[in-house]
Amino acid sequence: MAVTDAAIDKIKQMILSGELAPGSRLPKEADLAERLGLSRNSLREAVRALALINVLDVRQGDGTYVTSLEPGLLLDAMSFVVDFHQDDTVLQFFQVRRILEPAATAMAATRMDEAGVAELRGILDSLPGDPSVEQLVANDLRFHRRIAEGSGNPVLCSLIESLSGPTTRARIWRGLTQGGSLDRTREQHAAICEAIASRQPEVARAWATVHVAGVEEWLRGVLA
């Protein structure tokens, strides 16, 4: 593993130095291994590891390329890991959401354009009058994703998106076991949307905090 780690670090340094830019093709395996002073097996293991976290893209018959290195792509790996956490660990992810989402919502209130606000309202209007839990959860995810995008910060948006795995399960649990969650969700979403539309970042932040904290407190009670 130490040899593989060294190989990973050498490829990483080539990317960080700009020698390998996003989208560029790595040299042939034999040439790169010789140049970096690595065995071909160590190089292959390093490439596999970097491909798993979306730093490299191995294309059969074509070669290995550096990916776009966009935040959303790199944080996909975090989403994969997040999905394995259960029970009380989900609560910790909610605590992180309670920090990030209100900040993103406040930013959206100052940065989201009118087309974005219209899209946000459209998401709310698309929810049926008597939705299933699955429809409610899907609508909720779309709503929060659009707000995160409206923050204008791709890294923040990707972090919030990566936290949706465990929180999705919690929303489903809440919808199945707690009466009145639909009406509360609708009311809180509408309040958040109007605060963004009226360009009131602190009001938007407050409503987002209430929204996320409500689910967090319910989950805390379930896990107690």
mmCIF file of C-alpha atoms in Angstrom:
data_model
loop_
_atom_site.group_PDB
_atom_site.id
_atom_site.type_symbol
_atom_site.label_atom_id
_atom_site.label_comp_id
_atom_site.label_asym_id
_atom_site.label_seq_id
_atom_site.Cartn_x
_atom_site.Cartn_y
_atom_site.Cartn_z
ATOM 1 C CA MET A 1 0.000 0.000 0.000
ATOM 2 C CA ALA A 2 2.888 2.390 0.747
ATOM 3 C CA VAL A 3 4.179 1.964 -2.816
ATOM 4 C CA THR A 4 0.695 2.559 -4.232
ATOM 5 C CA ASP A 5 0.305 5.651 -2.047
ATOM 6 C CA ALA A 6 3.582 6.977 -3.408
ATOM 7 C CA ALA A 7 2.356 6.356 -6.961
ATOM 8 C CA ILE A 8 -0.901 8.185 -6.227
ATOM 9 C CA ASP A 9 1.031 11.109 -4.781
ATOM 10 C CA LYS A 10 3.272 11.362 -7.854
ATOM 11 C CA ILE A 11 0.311 11.457 -10.228
ATOM 12 C CA LYS A 12 -1.382 13.978 -7.962
ATOM 13 C CA GLN A 13 1.670 16.218 -8.093
ATOM 14 C CA MET A 14 1.648 16.077 -11.902
ATOM 15 C CA ILE A 15 -1.951 17.334 -11.837
ATOM 16 C CA LEU A 16 -1.341 20.000 -9.198
ATOM 17 C CA SER A 17 1.695 21.328 -11.041
ATOM 18 C CA GLY A 18 -0.361 21.713 -14.208
ATOM 19 C CA GLU A 19 1.680 19.156 -16.104
ATOM 20 C CA LEU A 20 -1.515 17.112 -16.420
ATOM 21 C CA ALA A 21 -4.446 19.477 -16.957
ATOM 22 C CA PRO A 22 -8.139 18.564 -16.732
ATOM 23 C CA GLY A 23 -9.052 16.543 -19.816
ATOM 24 C CA SER A 24 -5.473 15.668 -20.716
ATOM 25 C CA ARG A 25 -4.356 12.133 -21.525
ATOM 26 C CA LEU A 26 -1.788 10.370 -19.357
ATOM 27 C CA PRO A 27 1.360 9.091 -21.069
ATOM 28 C CA LYS A 28 1.445 5.411 -21.974
ATOM 29 C CA GLU A 29 1.672 3.132 -18.957
ATOM 30 C CA ALA A 30 5.208 1.889 -19.641
ATOM 31 C CA ASP A 31 6.506 5.401 -20.277
ATOM 32 C CA LEU A 32 4.845 6.891 -17.198
ATOM 33 C CA ALA A 33 5.989 4.059 -14.930
ATOM 34 C CA GLU A 34 9.584 4.480 -16.067
ATOM 35 C CA ARG A 35 9.443 8.235 -15.734
ATOM 36 C CA LEU A 36 8.042 8.112 -12.185
ATOM 37 C CA GLY A 37 10.285 5.241 -11.108
ATOM 38 C CA LEU A 38 7.353 2.938 -10.423
ATOM 39 C CA SER A 39 6.511 -0.621 -11.274
ATOM 40 C CA ARG A 40 3.676 -0.971 -13.764
ATOM 41 C CA ASN A 41 1.638 -2.833 -11.126
ATOM 42 C CA SER A 42 1.979 0.052 -8.662
ATOM 43 C CA LEU A 43 1.013 2.512 -11.366
ATOM 44 C CA ARG A 44 -2.075 0.454 -12.274
ATOM 45 C CA GLU A 45 -3.186 0.339 -8.646
ATOM 46 C CA ALA A 46 -2.751 4.097 -8.342
ATOM 47 C CA VAL A 47 -4.758 4.694 -11.508
ATOM 48 C CA ARG A 48 -7.551 2.417 -10.250
ATOM 49 C CA ALA A 49 -7.684 4.282 -6.944
ATOM 50 C CA LEU A 50 -7.767 7.694 -8.621
ATOM 51 C CA ALA A 51 -10.436 6.497 -11.049
ATOM 52 C CA LEU A 52 -12.644 5.446 -8.113
ATOM 53 C CA ILE A 53 -12.676 9.009 -6.806
ATOM 54 C CA ASN A 54 -13.213 10.483 -10.296
ATOM 55 C CA VAL A 55 -9.791 12.086 -10.641
ATOM 56 C CA LEU A 56 -8.927 9.843 -13.584
ATOM 57 C CA ASP A 57 -11.111 8.364 -16.306
ATOM 58 C CA VAL A 58 -9.954 5.030 -17.735
ATOM 59 C CA ARG A 59 -11.298 4.564 -21.263
ATOM 60 C CA GLN A 60 -10.847 1.064 -22.594
ATOM 61 C CA GLY A 61 -8.925 1.078 -25.843
ATOM 62 C CA ASP A 62 -8.313 4.816 -25.665
ATOM 63 C CA GLY A 63 -6.202 5.537 -22.616
ATOM 64 C CA THR A 64 -6.467 7.228 -19.236
ATOM 65 C CA TYR A 65 -7.496 10.855 -18.904
ATOM 66 C CA VAL A 66 -7.661 13.431 -16.142
ATOM 67 C CA THR A 67 -11.325 14.237 -15.535
ATOM 68 C CA SER A 68 -12.763 17.745 -15.473
ATOM 69 C CA LEU A 69 -11.994 17.833 -11.720
ATOM 70 C CA GLU A 70 -15.237 19.740 -11.180
ATOM 71 C CA PRO A 71 -16.358 19.803 -7.512
ATOM 72 C CA GLY A 72 -19.575 17.901 -8.216
ATOM 73 C CA LEU A 73 -17.674 15.086 -9.902
ATOM 74 C CA LEU A 74 -15.049 14.782 -7.182
ATOM 75 C CA LEU A 75 -17.629 14.881 -4.398
ATOM 76 C CA ASP A 76 -19.583 12.014 -5.964
ATOM 77 C CA ALA A 77 -17.192 9.747 -4.125
ATOM 78 C CA MET A 78 -18.223 11.393 -0.863
ATOM 79 C CA SER A 79 -21.880 10.696 -1.671
ATOM 80 C CA PHE A 80 -21.008 7.027 -2.110
ATOM 81 C CA VAL A 81 -19.363 6.893 1.313
ATOM 82 C CA VAL A 82 -22.140 8.887 2.973
ATOM 83 C CA ASP A 83 -24.732 6.301 1.952
ATOM 84 C CA PHE A 84 -23.090 3.711 4.210
ATOM 85 C CA HIS A 85 -23.675 5.698 7.371
ATOM 86 C CA GLN A 86 -26.744 4.814 9.387
ATOM 87 C CA ASP A 87 -28.606 5.432 12.625
ATOM 88 C CA ASP A 88 -27.085 8.098 14.867
ATOM 89 C CA THR A 89 -24.469 9.009 12.248
ATOM 90 C CA VAL A 90 -27.317 10.335 10.076
ATOM 91 C CA LEU A 91 -27.929 12.892 12.804
ATOM 92 C CA GLN A 92 -24.382 14.166 12.389
ATOM 93 C CA PHE A 93 -25.012 14.714 8.686
ATOM 94 C CA PHE A 94 -28.137 16.677 9.556
ATOM 95 C CA GLN A 95 -26.049 18.864 11.845
ATOM 96 C CA VAL A 96 -23.753 19.623 8.901
ATOM 97 C CA ARG A 97 -26.790 20.345 6.724
ATOM 98 C CA ARG A 98 -28.062 22.769 9.366
ATOM 99 C CA ILE A 99 -24.807 24.718 8.955
ATOM 100 C CA LEU A 100 -24.569 24.628 5.155
ATOM 101 C CA GLU A 101 -28.127 24.907 3.843
ATOM 102 C CA PRO A 102 -29.131 28.122 5.643
ATOM 103 C CA ALA A 103 -25.928 29.735 4.361
ATOM 104 C CA ALA A 104 -26.675 28.602 0.808
ATOM 105 C CA THR A 105 -30.261 29.826 1.110
ATOM 106 C CA ALA A 106 -29.145 33.264 2.273
ATOM 107 C CA MET A 107 -26.712 33.452 -0.645
ATOM 108 C CA ALA A 108 -29.456 32.409 -3.069
ATOM 109 C CA ALA A 109 -31.598 35.304 -1.832
ATOM 110 C CA THR A 110 -28.994 37.726 -3.146
ATOM 111 C CA ARG A 111 -27.694 35.816 -6.171
ATOM 112 C CA MET A 112 -30.541 33.836 -7.739
ATOM 113 C CA ASP A 113 -31.952 35.567 -10.812
ATOM 114 C CA GLU A 114 -35.650 35.946 -11.593
ATOM 115 C CA ALA A 115 -35.622 32.898 -13.868
ATOM 116 C CA GLY A 116 -34.251 30.861 -10.976
ATOM 117 C CA VAL A 117 -36.955 32.135 -8.640
ATOM 118 C CA ALA A 118 -39.593 31.233 -11.223
ATOM 119 C CA GLU A 119 -38.106 27.753 -11.497
ATOM 120 C CA LEU A 120 -38.155 27.419 -7.718
ATOM 121 C CA ARG A 121 -41.832 28.347 -7.621
ATOM 122 C CA GLY A 122 -42.468 25.892 -10.447
ATOM 123 C CA ILE A 123 -40.954 23.090 -8.395
ATOM 124 C CA LEU A 124 -43.316 23.860 -5.523
ATOM 125 C CA ASP A 125 -46.317 24.097 -7.848
ATOM 126 C CA SER A 126 -45.479 20.734 -9.439
ATOM 127 C CA LEU A 127 -46.138 18.858 -6.205
ATOM 128 C CA PRO A 128 -49.565 17.136 -6.401
ATOM 129 C CA GLY A 129 -52.256 18.017 -3.899
ATOM 130 C CA ASP A 130 -52.077 14.586 -2.294
ATOM 131 C CA PRO A 131 -48.550 13.383 -3.030
ATOM 132 C CA SER A 132 -47.018 10.085 -2.103
ATOM 133 C CA VAL A 133 -44.062 10.093 0.257
ATOM 134 C CA GLU A 134 -41.814 9.356 -2.728
ATOM 135 C CA GLN A 135 -43.164 12.379 -4.634
ATOM 136 C CA LEU A 136 -42.724 14.594 -1.597
ATOM 137 C CA VAL A 137 -39.131 13.475 -1.090
ATOM 138 C CA ALA A 138 -38.273 13.919 -4.788
ATOM 139 C CA ASN A 139 -39.808 17.404 -4.789
ATOM 140 C CA ASP A 140 -37.975 18.296 -1.599
ATOM 141 C CA LEU A 141 -34.652 17.211 -3.091
ATOM 142 C CA ARG A 142 -35.266 19.224 -6.286
ATOM 143 C CA PHE A 143 -36.215 22.273 -4.230
ATOM 144 C CA HIS A 144 -33.099 22.184 -2.059
ATOM 145 C CA ARG A 145 -30.849 21.376 -5.018
ATOM 146 C CA ARG A 146 -32.124 24.412 -6.925
ATOM 147 C CA ILE A 147 -31.510 26.667 -3.944
ATOM 148 C CA ALA A 148 -27.982 25.303 -3.545
ATOM 149 C CA GLU A 149 -27.345 25.962 -7.245
ATOM 150 C CA GLY A 150 -28.736 29.468 -6.752
ATOM 151 C CA SER A 151 -26.072 30.185 -4.153
ATOM 152 C CA GLY A 152 -23.641 30.590 -7.046
ATOM 153 C CA ASN A 153 -21.028 28.489 -5.258
ATOM 154 C CA PRO A 154 -20.439 25.114 -6.990
ATOM 155 C CA VAL A 155 -18.433 23.710 -4.081
ATOM 156 C CA LEU A 156 -21.142 24.540 -1.555
ATOM 157 C CA CYS A 157 -23.767 23.138 -3.928
ATOM 158 C CA SER A 158 -21.832 19.886 -4.334
ATOM 159 C CA LEU A 159 -21.315 19.495 -0.591
ATOM 160 C CA ILE A 160 -25.034 19.877 0.068
ATOM 161 C CA GLU A 161 -25.846 17.471 -2.748
ATOM 162 C CA SER A 162 -23.450 14.894 -1.312
ATOM 163 C CA LEU A 163 -25.328 14.957 2.009
ATOM 164 C CA SER A 164 -28.634 13.948 0.433
ATOM 165 C CA GLY A 165 -28.151 10.184 0.788
ATOM 166 C CA PRO A 166 -28.826 9.729 4.509
ATOM 167 C CA THR A 167 -31.162 12.697 4.716
ATOM 168 C CA THR A 168 -33.362 11.189 2.010
ATOM 169 C CA ARG A 169 -33.940 8.143 4.177
ATOM 170 C CA ALA A 170 -34.742 10.340 7.159
ATOM 171 C CA ARG A 171 -37.287 12.323 5.138
ATOM 172 C CA ILE A 172 -38.973 9.078 4.132
ATOM 173 C CA TRP A 173 -39.091 7.913 7.737
ATOM 174 C CA ARG A 174 -40.565 11.226 8.750
ATOM 175 C CA GLY A 175 -43.204 11.117 6.025
ATOM 176 C CA LEU A 176 -44.230 7.609 7.007
ATOM 177 C CA THR A 177 -44.363 8.049 10.765
ATOM 178 C CA GLN A 178 -45.111 11.666 11.604
ATOM 179 C CA GLY A 179 -48.503 13.169 10.870
ATOM 180 C CA GLY A 180 -48.719 16.623 9.383
ATOM 181 C CA SER A 181 -45.289 16.574 7.786
ATOM 182 C CA LEU A 182 -46.712 17.343 4.352
ATOM 183 C CA ASP A 183 -48.402 20.582 5.397
ATOM 184 C CA ARG A 184 -45.364 21.715 7.366
ATOM 185 C CA THR A 185 -43.048 20.984 4.472
ATOM 186 C CA ARG A 186 -45.247 22.912 2.047
ATOM 187 C CA GLU A 187 -45.494 25.909 4.384
ATOM 188 C CA GLN A 188 -41.764 26.032 5.096
ATOM 189 C CA HIS A 189 -40.832 25.635 1.438
ATOM 190 C CA ALA A 190 -43.215 28.433 0.466
ATOM 191 C CA ALA A 191 -41.745 30.699 3.163
ATOM 192 C CA ILE A 192 -38.193 29.970 2.010
ATOM 193 C CA CYS A 193 -39.150 30.618 -1.616
ATOM 194 C CA GLU A 194 -40.823 33.952 -0.809
ATOM 195 C CA ALA A 195 -37.862 35.093 1.278
ATOM 196 C CA ILE A 196 -35.557 34.372 -1.659
ATOM 197 C CA ALA A 197 -37.924 36.056 -4.114
ATOM 198 C CA SER A 198 -38.162 39.173 -1.943
ATOM 199 C CA ARG A 199 -34.365 39.295 -1.512
ATOM 200 C CA GLN A 200 -34.356 38.890 2.262
ATOM 201 C CA PRO A 201 -31.271 36.745 2.957
ATOM 202 C CA GLU A 202 -31.578 36.662 6.739
ATOM 203 C CA VAL A 203 -35.258 35.695 6.601
ATOM 204 C CA ALA A 204 -34.385 32.998 4.072
ATOM 205 C CA ARG A 205 -31.591 31.786 6.343
ATOM 206 C CA ALA A 206 -33.950 31.631 9.321
ATOM 207 C CA TRP A 207 -36.631 29.641 7.485
ATOM 208 C CA ALA A 208 -34.044 27.212 6.121
ATOM 209 C CA THR A 209 -32.719 26.698 9.643
ATOM 210 C CA VAL A 210 -36.214 26.006 10.947
ATOM 211 C CA HIS A 211 -36.865 23.574 8.119
ATOM 212 C CA VAL A 212 -33.711 21.495 8.550
ATOM 213 C CA ALA A 213 -33.738 21.688 12.351
ATOM 214 C CA GLY A 214 -37.320 20.380 12.452
ATOM 215 C CA VAL A 215 -36.341 17.166 10.695
ATOM 216 C CA GLU A 216 -33.189 16.926 12.794
ATOM 217 C CA GLU A 217 -35.132 17.177 16.058
ATOM 218 C CA TRP A 218 -37.614 14.554 14.908
ATOM 219 C CA LEU A 219 -34.745 12.228 14.017
ATOM 220 C CA ARG A 220 -33.071 12.892 17.358
ATOM 221 C CA GLY A 221 -36.265 11.758 19.103
ATOM 222 C CA VAL A 222 -36.490 8.597 16.990
ATOM 223 C CA LEU A 223 -32.885 7.643 17.747
ATOM 224 C CA ALA A 224 -33.056 8.460 21.460
#
